XYZ file of C-alpha atoms in Angstrom:
674
model
C 0.131 104.455 -39.682
C -2.259 101.486 -39.830
C -4.663 100.857 -36.992
C -4.206 97.438 -35.306
C -7.334 96.123 -33.570
C -11.017 95.373 -34.022
C -13.567 98.057 -34.501
C -17.001 96.816 -33.446
C -20.230 98.042 -34.893
C -23.317 99.034 -32.891
C -23.762 100.909 -29.718
C -22.806 99.665 -26.266
C -24.545 102.388 -24.382
C -23.105 105.479 -22.695
C -19.506 106.518 -22.779
C -17.392 107.779 -25.605
C -14.502 106.789 -27.715
C -13.722 103.755 -29.686
C -15.301 100.399 -28.642
C -13.438 97.131 -28.561
C -14.120 93.996 -30.566
C -16.478 91.250 -29.360
C -15.296 88.481 -27.042
C -14.197 85.271 -28.745
C -14.142 81.513 -28.093
C -17.452 81.373 -26.245
C -17.992 77.838 -24.782
C -20.948 76.814 -22.649
C -21.964 73.917 -20.443
C -25.174 73.312 -18.541
C -26.171 71.395 -15.476
C -29.066 71.355 -13.067
C -29.923 75.044 -12.409
C -26.576 76.135 -13.824
C -25.041 77.569 -16.953
C -21.277 77.521 -17.366
C -19.457 79.760 -19.821
C -15.860 80.646 -20.676
C -14.489 83.066 -23.239
C -11.567 85.240 -24.292
C -11.778 89.013 -23.712
C -10.962 91.365 -26.672
C -7.542 92.931 -27.149
C -6.839 96.681 -26.784
C -6.933 98.902 -29.870
C -3.345 99.890 -30.630
C -2.071 102.015 -33.537
C 1.635 102.415 -34.144
C 2.306 101.239 -30.669
C -0.079 103.749 -29.131
C -3.313 102.513 -27.483
C -6.471 103.995 -28.908
C -8.797 102.041 -26.611
C -7.948 99.862 -23.617
C -10.056 97.009 -22.202
C -11.620 97.915 -18.913
C -13.936 94.978 -18.268
C -16.647 92.705 -19.584
C -20.249 92.622 -18.519
C -22.365 89.470 -18.849
C -26.077 90.185 -19.039
C -28.757 87.477 -18.774
C -32.328 87.681 -19.916
C -35.084 85.134 -20.217
C -37.178 85.003 -23.374
C -34.901 86.927 -25.757
C -31.437 88.270 -26.060
C -30.646 91.531 -24.207
C -30.632 94.544 -26.537
C -28.424 96.591 -24.231
C -26.344 96.202 -21.118
C -29.311 97.399 -19.148
C -31.786 94.973 -20.750
C -31.601 92.067 -18.320
C -29.663 91.017 -15.285
C -25.966 91.685 -15.051
C -24.625 88.374 -13.766
C -20.937 89.256 -14.013
C -18.744 92.349 -14.309
C -15.304 90.899 -14.921
C -12.479 93.377 -14.546
C -9.666 90.852 -14.879
C -8.826 90.260 -18.475
C -9.321 86.641 -19.568
C -10.230 85.535 -16.077
C -12.573 83.004 -17.681
C -10.538 82.066 -20.661
C -9.579 78.655 -19.204
C -12.036 78.209 -16.367
C -15.776 78.497 -16.482
C -17.965 81.147 -14.904
C -21.020 79.537 -13.300
C -24.403 81.209 -13.381
C -26.458 79.292 -10.825
C -29.892 79.379 -9.272
C -31.571 78.995 -12.609
C -34.721 77.151 -13.510
C -34.223 73.884 -15.302
C -35.771 73.744 -18.764
C -35.823 77.512 -19.293
C -33.789 78.920 -22.148
C -31.675 81.831 -20.983
C -30.181 84.408 -23.341
C -26.833 85.964 -22.576
C -24.798 88.780 -24.042
C -21.274 90.034 -23.313
C -20.603 93.764 -23.272
C -16.859 94.419 -23.267
C -16.044 97.998 -22.307
C -13.045 100.275 -22.411
C -11.442 102.260 -19.719
C -13.292 105.171 -21.284
C -16.606 103.319 -20.737
C -17.164 102.651 -24.394
C -19.263 99.421 -24.538
C -19.193 96.994 -27.384
C -22.609 95.892 -28.562
C -22.236 92.996 -31.001
C -24.360 90.011 -32.001
C -21.138 87.974 -31.772
C -21.347 88.375 -28.009
C -24.692 86.611 -27.762
C -25.431 82.977 -26.757
C -28.221 81.082 -25.093
C -28.311 77.994 -22.830
C -30.943 75.875 -21.147
C -29.985 74.362 -17.750
C -31.059 70.748 -17.046
C -29.869 67.929 -14.765
C -27.160 65.715 -16.277
C -27.382 61.935 -15.925
C -24.451 60.008 -14.476
C -22.841 57.209 -16.547
C -23.931 53.631 -17.172
C -23.354 50.747 -14.827
C -21.144 47.885 -16.052
C -20.554 44.204 -15.444
C -24.163 43.286 -14.754
C -24.318 39.653 -13.582
C -27.523 37.826 -12.705
C -27.791 34.384 -11.161
C -30.299 32.199 -9.395
C -29.819 32.793 -5.680
C -32.293 30.581 -3.900
C -35.964 29.949 -3.429
C -37.636 32.922 -5.180
C -34.336 34.764 -5.322
C -32.126 36.350 -7.933
C -28.638 37.675 -7.254
C -27.578 40.879 -8.968
C -24.048 42.238 -9.198
C -22.870 45.330 -11.036
C -20.302 48.086 -10.990
C -21.657 51.624 -10.493
C -20.647 54.449 -12.868
C -17.986 57.031 -12.076
C -18.748 59.122 -9.018
C -19.048 62.314 -11.088
C -19.635 63.524 -14.621
C -16.880 66.016 -15.412
C -16.702 68.011 -18.649
C -13.758 70.253 -19.343
C -12.998 70.365 -15.644
C -16.585 71.116 -14.624
C -18.448 68.634 -12.402
C -21.845 68.544 -13.961
C -23.350 65.575 -12.062
C -22.583 63.431 -8.987
C -23.703 59.827 -8.426
C -26.154 59.515 -5.550
C -27.530 55.981 -5.826
C -28.533 53.187 -8.128
C -32.128 52.064 -8.099
C -32.691 48.426 -9.026
C -36.098 47.552 -10.436
C -36.979 43.887 -11.068
C -40.035 43.375 -13.207
C -41.804 40.460 -14.829
C -42.630 40.660 -18.540
C -40.759 43.822 -19.538
C -38.173 46.308 -18.393
C -39.229 49.117 -16.054
C -39.803 52.459 -17.730
C -38.701 54.400 -14.652
C -37.323 53.840 -11.176
C -40.857 54.123 -9.845
C -42.505 51.596 -12.149
C -45.669 50.557 -10.268
C -45.529 46.990 -11.647
C -42.120 46.228 -10.205
C -41.791 42.880 -8.411
C -38.808 44.127 -6.448
C -37.149 47.520 -5.967
C -33.994 48.428 -4.121
C -31.997 51.637 -3.786
C -28.259 51.168 -3.323
C -26.574 54.249 -1.867
C -23.132 52.699 -1.371
C -21.220 53.098 -4.565
C -20.022 49.728 -5.885
C -21.550 48.094 -2.849
C -22.674 45.209 -5.045
C -19.774 44.819 -7.399
C -18.537 41.811 -5.396
C -21.301 41.094 -2.915
C -24.517 40.562 -4.820
C -27.826 42.169 -4.101
C -30.361 39.398 -3.637
C -33.832 40.163 -4.933
C -36.440 38.196 -2.998
C -40.120 37.391 -3.270
C -39.817 36.208 -6.856
C -41.198 33.158 -8.621
C -38.899 30.223 -9.324
C -38.242 29.529 -12.981
C -39.547 32.920 -14.101
C -37.533 35.258 -16.297
C -37.215 38.713 -14.780
C -36.250 41.973 -16.458
C -33.796 43.854 -14.333
C -33.324 47.601 -14.859
C -30.657 49.590 -13.048
C -31.146 53.342 -12.831
C -28.016 55.241 -11.764
C -29.269 58.434 -10.045
C -27.507 61.780 -9.709
C -27.683 64.007 -6.665
C -29.906 66.235 -8.809
C -32.396 63.370 -9.152
C -31.601 62.628 -12.770
C -32.072 58.950 -13.693
C -29.942 57.263 -16.332
C -32.451 55.235 -18.365
C -30.094 53.841 -20.976
C -30.798 50.341 -22.284
C -27.213 49.429 -21.428
C -28.330 49.222 -17.791
C -30.666 46.265 -18.399
C -30.428 42.487 -18.285
C -32.682 39.459 -17.837
C -32.282 36.627 -15.372
C -34.185 33.646 -13.994
C -34.999 33.421 -10.316
C -34.584 29.946 -8.888
C -33.023 27.755 -6.271
C -29.265 27.321 -6.594
C -28.114 24.028 -8.084
C -26.017 21.612 -6.039
C -23.570 20.378 -8.659
C -22.825 16.938 -7.220
C -24.456 14.519 -4.858
C -22.153 13.976 -1.857
C -20.178 10.749 -1.561
C -17.975 9.132 1.045
C -14.472 10.586 1.100
C -11.719 8.169 1.980
C -12.330 4.835 3.633
C -13.104 3.559 7.104
C -11.836 0.313 8.573
C -13.584 -1.565 11.332
C -12.349 -0.862 14.852
C -13.597 -3.048 17.658
C -16.318 -1.306 19.733
C -15.568 2.050 18.098
C -18.391 3.946 16.324
C -17.224 5.814 13.234
C -18.648 8.441 10.904
C -17.509 9.055 7.338
C -16.062 12.179 5.798
C -17.960 13.486 2.792
C -16.926 15.032 -0.482
C -19.253 17.610 -2.111
C -21.001 18.180 1.218
C -21.675 21.826 2.141
C -23.545 22.315 5.386
C -24.925 25.618 4.077
C -26.617 23.776 1.229
C -27.609 20.391 2.596
C -29.086 18.775 5.677
C -27.485 15.444 6.579
C -29.731 12.683 7.857
C -30.252 8.939 7.829
C -27.589 6.693 9.346
C -24.463 8.771 9.869
C -22.584 6.651 12.417
C -21.807 2.947 12.428
C -19.629 0.370 14.150
C -19.743 -2.860 12.152
C -18.139 -3.411 8.761
C -21.090 -3.047 6.411
C -22.914 -0.515 4.238
C -25.072 2.258 5.657
C -27.468 4.777 4.093
C -27.215 8.489 4.817
C -29.591 11.084 3.344
C -28.904 14.561 2.007
C -31.766 17.047 1.744
C -31.308 20.414 -0.025
C -31.973 23.409 2.159
C -34.652 25.924 1.101
C -32.483 27.827 -1.363
C -31.013 24.760 -3.111
C -32.005 21.981 -5.487
C -30.437 19.001 -7.242
C -29.310 19.231 -10.880
C -32.589 17.594 -11.943
C -34.540 20.361 -10.217
C -35.798 18.201 -7.358
C -35.513 19.111 -3.698
C -36.236 15.775 -2.052
C -33.638 13.853 -0.076
C -31.160 11.626 -1.872
C -29.867 8.442 -0.267
C -26.101 7.970 -0.304
C -24.474 4.692 0.671
C -21.334 4.677 2.786
C -19.436 1.833 4.341
C -16.999 0.640 6.959
C -14.517 -1.838 5.504
C -13.425 -5.027 7.143
C -10.259 -4.978 9.218
C -7.399 -7.280 8.328
C -7.996 -10.695 9.792
C -5.369 -12.658 11.665
C -4.895 -16.287 12.546
C -2.898 -17.781 15.409
C -2.520 -21.483 16.125
C -1.649 -22.961 19.486
C 0.870 -25.275 17.806
C 2.424 -25.727 14.396
C 3.193 -29.434 14.553
C 1.793 -32.551 16.205
C 3.007 -36.105 16.547
C 0.577 -39.014 16.602
C 1.607 -42.348 18.077
C 0.204 -45.163 20.160
C 0.203 -42.992 23.261
C -1.452 -40.094 21.463
C -3.887 -41.161 18.789
C -5.278 -37.649 18.340
C -4.321 -34.090 19.150
C -6.005 -30.695 19.146
C -5.019 -27.266 17.933
C -6.686 -24.116 19.260
C -7.417 -21.436 16.675
C -7.386 -17.807 17.763
C -8.842 -15.212 15.398
C -10.760 -11.943 15.788
C -14.369 -11.828 14.682
C -16.634 -14.600 13.541
C -14.991 -15.961 10.382
C -15.750 -19.652 9.840
C -12.882 -22.018 10.636
C -12.171 -24.935 8.308
C -9.374 -27.469 8.068
C -8.210 -30.010 5.495
C -5.642 -32.792 5.518
C -3.160 -33.276 2.695
C -2.999 -37.009 3.390
C -6.238 -38.513 4.661
C -4.670 -41.967 4.725
C -2.487 -40.770 7.599
C -4.538 -38.106 9.418
C -8.066 -36.726 9.307
C -9.255 -33.466 10.761
C -12.459 -32.009 12.216
C -13.451 -28.590 13.553
C -15.660 -27.730 16.508
C -15.818 -24.081 17.444
C -12.239 -22.897 17.592
C -10.808 -26.367 18.238
C -9.277 -28.381 15.398
C -8.965 -32.090 16.181
C -6.429 -34.223 14.291
C -6.955 -38.004 14.305
C -4.850 -40.974 13.177
C -6.068 -43.248 10.388
C -5.646 -46.926 11.236
C -2.434 -46.076 13.082
C -0.744 -45.461 9.770
C 2.767 -44.113 9.879
C 3.449 -41.137 7.651
C 3.082 -37.410 7.466
C 0.369 -34.940 6.545
C -0.093 -31.219 6.409
C -3.231 -29.792 7.992
C -4.244 -26.517 6.354
C -6.376 -24.320 8.593
C -8.401 -21.530 7.038
C -10.487 -18.715 8.474
C -13.060 -17.256 6.109
C -13.901 -13.580 6.001
C -16.296 -12.725 8.803
C -18.634 -9.856 9.524
C -15.878 -7.415 10.390
C -12.593 -9.029 9.366
C -11.087 -10.205 6.105
C -9.842 -13.735 5.639
C -6.270 -14.049 6.935
C -3.559 -16.106 5.290
C -3.893 -19.835 5.846
C -1.683 -21.582 8.352
C -0.538 -25.163 8.533
C 0.123 -27.820 11.128
C 2.634 -30.507 10.240
C 1.544 -33.971 11.367
C 3.982 -36.790 11.967
C 2.339 -40.154 12.561
C 4.768 -42.572 14.137
C 3.232 -45.992 14.496
C 5.603 -48.916 14.557
C 5.257 -51.641 11.928
C 4.219 -55.062 13.129
C 6.867 -57.264 14.733
C 7.693 -60.838 13.897
C 8.649 -60.524 10.250
C 11.993 -60.999 8.579
C 14.153 -57.927 8.162
C 14.001 -58.263 4.400
C 10.200 -57.731 4.431
C 10.465 -54.241 5.891
C 11.078 -51.119 3.874
C 14.058 -48.957 4.652
C 11.643 -46.251 5.800
C 10.077 -48.688 8.281
C 13.503 -49.849 9.436
C 14.471 -46.222 10.083
C 11.200 -45.683 11.960
C 11.956 -48.579 14.275
C 15.537 -47.386 14.638
C 14.453 -43.844 15.444
C 12.237 -45.232 18.189
C 15.169 -47.177 19.656
C 13.260 -50.456 19.235
C 15.332 -52.211 16.582
C 16.758 -54.825 18.958
C 13.212 -55.927 19.812
C 12.373 -56.457 16.113
C 15.492 -58.080 14.646
C 18.707 -59.847 15.503
C 22.356 -59.287 14.809
C 23.163 -60.999 11.532
C 19.707 -60.521 9.979
C 19.932 -59.611 6.320
C 18.184 -57.409 3.792
C 18.804 -57.487 0.059
C 19.857 -54.385 -1.861
C 20.928 -53.873 -5.451
C 24.047 -52.011 -6.503
C 24.131 -50.095 -9.763
C 26.502 -47.753 -11.502
C 30.179 -47.051 -11.424
C 32.226 -47.203 -8.255
C 35.557 -45.822 -9.357
C 36.444 -47.750 -12.496
C 34.199 -50.707 -11.706
C 30.578 -50.878 -12.856
C 27.887 -52.648 -10.858
C 24.885 -53.747 -12.862
C 21.909 -54.663 -10.713
C 24.050 -56.673 -8.302
C 21.900 -58.278 -5.591
C 23.781 -58.381 -2.325
C 22.589 -58.744 1.239
C 23.504 -56.347 4.000
C 23.576 -57.755 7.527
C 23.200 -56.270 10.980
C 26.487 -55.742 12.836
C 24.888 -54.368 15.997
C 22.253 -52.141 17.565
C 23.219 -48.744 18.983
C 26.828 -49.792 18.619
C 29.188 -47.623 20.697
C 26.310 -45.115 20.885
C 27.982 -42.816 23.409
C 30.532 -41.903 20.763
C 29.014 -42.896 17.438
C 25.372 -41.813 17.885
C 22.146 -43.181 19.331
C 19.195 -44.905 17.669
C 21.278 -46.505 14.955
C 21.413 -49.942 13.359
C 24.889 -50.711 11.989
C 25.019 -52.797 8.797
C 27.791 -54.254 6.673
C 27.939 -55.196 2.983
C 27.583 -58.003 2.361
C 26.482 -61.558 1.637
C 25.343 -63.318 -1.478
C 23.280 -66.483 -1.063
C 24.261 -66.527 2.611
C 27.982 -66.362 1.866
C 30.163 -63.494 3.113
C 31.488 -61.494 0.169
C 33.709 -58.504 -0.411
C 33.287 -56.150 -3.352
C 36.244 -56.487 -5.678
C 37.262 -54.760 -8.880
C 39.043 -56.298 -11.846
C 42.488 -55.434 -10.429
C 42.044 -57.265 -7.151
C 45.312 -58.082 -5.373
C 47.336 -55.864 -7.689
C 49.003 -52.567 -6.982
C 47.152 -49.714 -8.721
C 48.588 -46.208 -8.641
C 45.857 -44.757 -10.839
C 42.658 -43.409 -9.319
C 39.398 -45.326 -9.276
C 40.463 -48.713 -7.906
C 39.555 -50.466 -4.659
C 42.753 -49.384 -2.896
C 43.257 -47.136 0.126
C 45.378 -44.602 -1.761
C 46.980 -44.243 -5.186
C 50.469 -44.490 -3.688
C 52.243 -46.471 -1.025
C 51.319 -44.239 1.883
C 49.018 -44.098 4.847
C 49.760 -40.415 5.401
C 46.566 -38.600 6.348
C 45.227 -41.770 7.867
C 41.648 -42.828 7.289
C 40.316 -39.260 7.037
C 42.248 -38.250 3.927
C 42.333 -41.609 2.223
C 41.101 -41.981 -1.357
C 39.010 -44.901 -0.132
C 37.046 -42.749 2.315
C 36.678 -39.582 0.300
C 36.352 -40.815 -3.274
C 35.540 -44.485 -3.632
C 33.079 -44.639 -0.720
C 31.952 -41.056 -1.426
C 32.101 -39.434 2.010
C 32.964 -36.113 0.374
C 29.217 -35.729 -0.204
C 26.004 -36.770 1.533
C 23.762 -39.735 0.626
C 21.023 -37.460 -0.690
C 23.530 -35.780 -3.015
C 26.082 -38.529 -3.595
C 29.449 -38.081 -5.220
C 29.431 -39.309 -8.813
C 31.181 -42.636 -9.484
C 31.211 -43.495 -5.791
C 29.928 -46.621 -4.102
C 27.496 -44.421 -2.167
C 25.946 -43.292 -5.470
C 25.398 -46.959 -6.394
C 23.257 -47.667 -3.327
C 19.436 -47.722 -3.737
C 17.805 -44.310 -3.342
C 15.424 -45.515 -0.607
C 18.406 -46.685 1.433
C 20.355 -43.476 0.884
C 17.260 -41.519 2.021
C 17.420 -43.054 5.517
C 21.171 -43.406 6.078
C 22.505 -41.782 9.231
C 25.962 -40.464 9.853
C 28.207 -42.102 12.446
C 31.172 -40.682 14.293
C 34.170 -42.963 13.837
C 37.486 -42.619 15.693
C 40.599 -43.608 13.757
C 44.241 -42.696 13.325
C 43.747 -39.810 10.911
C 47.414 -38.877 10.631
C 49.273 -42.109 9.792
C 52.943 -42.042 8.897
C 54.088 -44.910 11.101
C 53.867 -43.473 14.602
C 51.935 -44.855 17.538
C 50.801 -41.408 18.744
C 47.546 -41.194 20.722
C 46.706 -37.708 19.498
C 46.599 -39.048 15.952
C 43.268 -40.674 16.783
C 40.494 -38.224 15.930
C 36.864 -38.320 14.792
C 35.361 -38.352 11.310
C 31.723 -38.196 10.299
C 30.997 -40.994 7.865
C 28.043 -42.470 5.989
C 29.954 -45.367 4.391
C 32.953 -46.599 6.353
C 35.395 -49.469 6.602
C 35.579 -51.338 9.871
C 38.635 -50.971 12.108
C 40.967 -53.660 13.499
C 39.373 -53.527 16.948
C 35.767 -53.438 15.643
C 36.378 -56.782 13.869
C 38.858 -58.609 16.141
C 38.225 -57.042 19.554
C 42.002 -56.801 20.085
C 44.708 -54.443 18.947
C 47.880 -55.522 17.195
C 48.715 -53.316 14.214
C 46.479 -50.266 14.716
C 47.374 -47.161 16.708
C 47.055 -48.301 20.316
C 44.745 -45.347 21.103
C 42.073 -46.414 18.600
C 40.711 -49.102 20.921
C 40.011 -46.428 23.552
C 37.270 -45.029 21.300
C 36.015 -48.222 19.673
C 34.020 -51.344 20.493
C 33.985 -54.714 18.775
C 30.851 -55.230 16.718
C 28.435 -57.771 18.223
C 28.365 -59.690 14.942
C 32.079 -60.482 15.171
C 32.046 -60.699 18.939
C 29.594 -63.577 18.531
C 32.221 -65.493 16.582
C 30.880 -65.086 13.069
C 33.285 -65.798 10.264
C 35.606 -63.104 8.978
C 36.509 -64.815 5.723
C 34.963 -63.144 2.679
C 34.762 -64.180 -0.965
C 34.969 -62.260 -4.198
C 31.469 -61.032 -4.992
C 31.883 -62.000 -8.646
C 33.532 -65.372 -7.919
C 32.244 -66.385 -4.534
C 34.263 -69.551 -4.364
C 37.453 -67.478 -4.111
C 38.356 -66.118 -0.694
C 39.823 -62.609 -0.736
C 41.489 -60.245 1.714
C 39.582 -57.088 2.561
C 40.549 -53.650 3.826
C 40.177 -52.224 7.336
C 40.392 -48.495 7.919
C 43.117 -48.593 10.625
C 46.566 -47.415 9.422
C 49.490 -49.656 10.448
C 51.108 -47.851 13.380
C 54.642 -48.987 12.521
C 54.904 -48.050 8.858
C 54.011 -45.141 6.658
C 52.661 -47.186 3.724
C 50.271 -49.834 5.097
C 46.746 -50.259 6.414
C 45.283 -53.182 8.342
C 43.239 -55.811 6.553
C 41.490 -59.156 7.067
C 43.364 -61.847 5.203
C 41.743 -64.434 2.988
C 41.921 -66.913 5.882
C 40.157 -64.482 8.243
C 43.225 -63.402 10.218
C 44.535 -59.887 10.859
C 47.159 -58.658 8.421
C 48.620 -55.501 6.894
C 49.142 -54.506 3.275
C 50.444 -51.660 1.152
C 47.892 -48.855 0.675
C 48.039 -48.881 -3.132
C 46.919 -52.523 -3.522
C 43.405 -53.168 -4.775
C 41.517 -55.441 -2.366
C 38.064 -56.413 -1.205
C 35.770 -53.770 0.247
C 33.125 -54.538 2.908
C 31.739 -51.109 3.875
C 29.504 -50.468 6.815
C 26.682 -47.938 7.197
C 24.028 -46.936 9.707
C 20.230 -46.468 9.587
């Protein structure tokens, strides 16, 4: 039968029988004062299933200087009786001297004490300290006056090989040197040395090397140290950096804005201001709206981007508050009893007050302190706008301008004919209630009529209007009014007539009361009132093709409305409630206003009316055709005939009261008020 096994050569010493093969798979590691070894013990010798030699143990013999020649030549460091006890884990031979080569030899033996002596069982190893790994992430930065910050990550806590801890990190020694890297942790020319014993203590929080020279390049060496005192001197643990003050990236500036507050000191907020880096000085608090200068001085460890460390001046400001302007009055009236007036200006601060007049021919203005004085100019009647301004002052902006409206009301001179006064002057006298002291009933003023009135066209017709009365029936019709009537030509009473005078006209646009034979709706709803005279609109926006539109613009500008009472229902009934008010600018006179008696009008009209002074004084009622003033004509009154549904009152061509059908074209002598 074949023999299965290994048959070693050589002698293992005493004992008899067959010896086993050598161990196999010898692996060694070293560390400070230690040699580690693992191996695989030999198999038994077996032939045909029968053991010829069985493993009993393995001796490990150590000897310095040369390999052991026998199991007794050296020191037995291990007698392993458990097969393959160190096949996967290392046996440690400790207490050795670093740097000495030690020779080892295995002597496997059988249960019969037959020892294997084979060169294959020999190995040698030299124990020495093992360095820990390299640091990583070295970062250097200027950290202040003569300072350099250093950050790094320490190596792994241990060096482990095949499960064996061969070295343990103890510290990292930092050596900062000028000119070259340190050769060792104890370099005598080091400018700065520090031993860090807290692992990764400076991976986030830097170590700050001090006592250095600003602007100088330094060579920084980091020496990771093991607990066995072994220094890692790899070049990977080196880096250069420049010691210097830290740079302040930006000069501070005012953040946000400040606005003046009366008697309130204020200080600005700052952007880019770090109290750890800068000392604030100069003017840091102010009250008035102006510019101030603060200073910022770098602290010892800091400098400006240009490398300087002196203070920089930074301007900051308090802005002006919004100004305001209040006037004691917004309008003044100048007249003979008040030739001047004053306005008090109220504003915060010291902004200069100025004032100007829009019409220096009417009013002038002067300023003294906060008082604005407005004066008349030659007692001229008119209007002006005084614009008051306040300029920006020390602490307030200029407010919006304000105005004072000036009305100068000085009466024109008395003693002149009515026709010499303008309509504006006539209105001024009327407004003052003084018309009766200037003129007389019957006085005339010439106007010119132009344009279409219905179907009739006036072309620059000169006609006089005459005064009917002053403040006529003022309790009901309105105060401060001069009542006029149209008209006279060359001193002769005339009525305005169209080409169809004294003919019935059922088409619109003729000088009739209505387009049909009816007085229904009375005066109020008559075509005469609404359309021909133009009372549907106002004088300043007259109805087209109306007599009102043909009046001069300066007259229309001063016309006043009057409240007239008339039968505004009609229909042939003498009912008092039919008499109601209308507001008119151009109107026809009523029966009672002309004759002072009532015959054909609603009997209630006279309760609200008065006879005009002009007719009360006995002036003629006969009127002539304006275009043929030798022909007497009949002219319309506004009063509906109380006893019929189709007629209105009129003044006949002989000056007597009469009635006529509403659709007949007749003379028109309208009245108005200023």
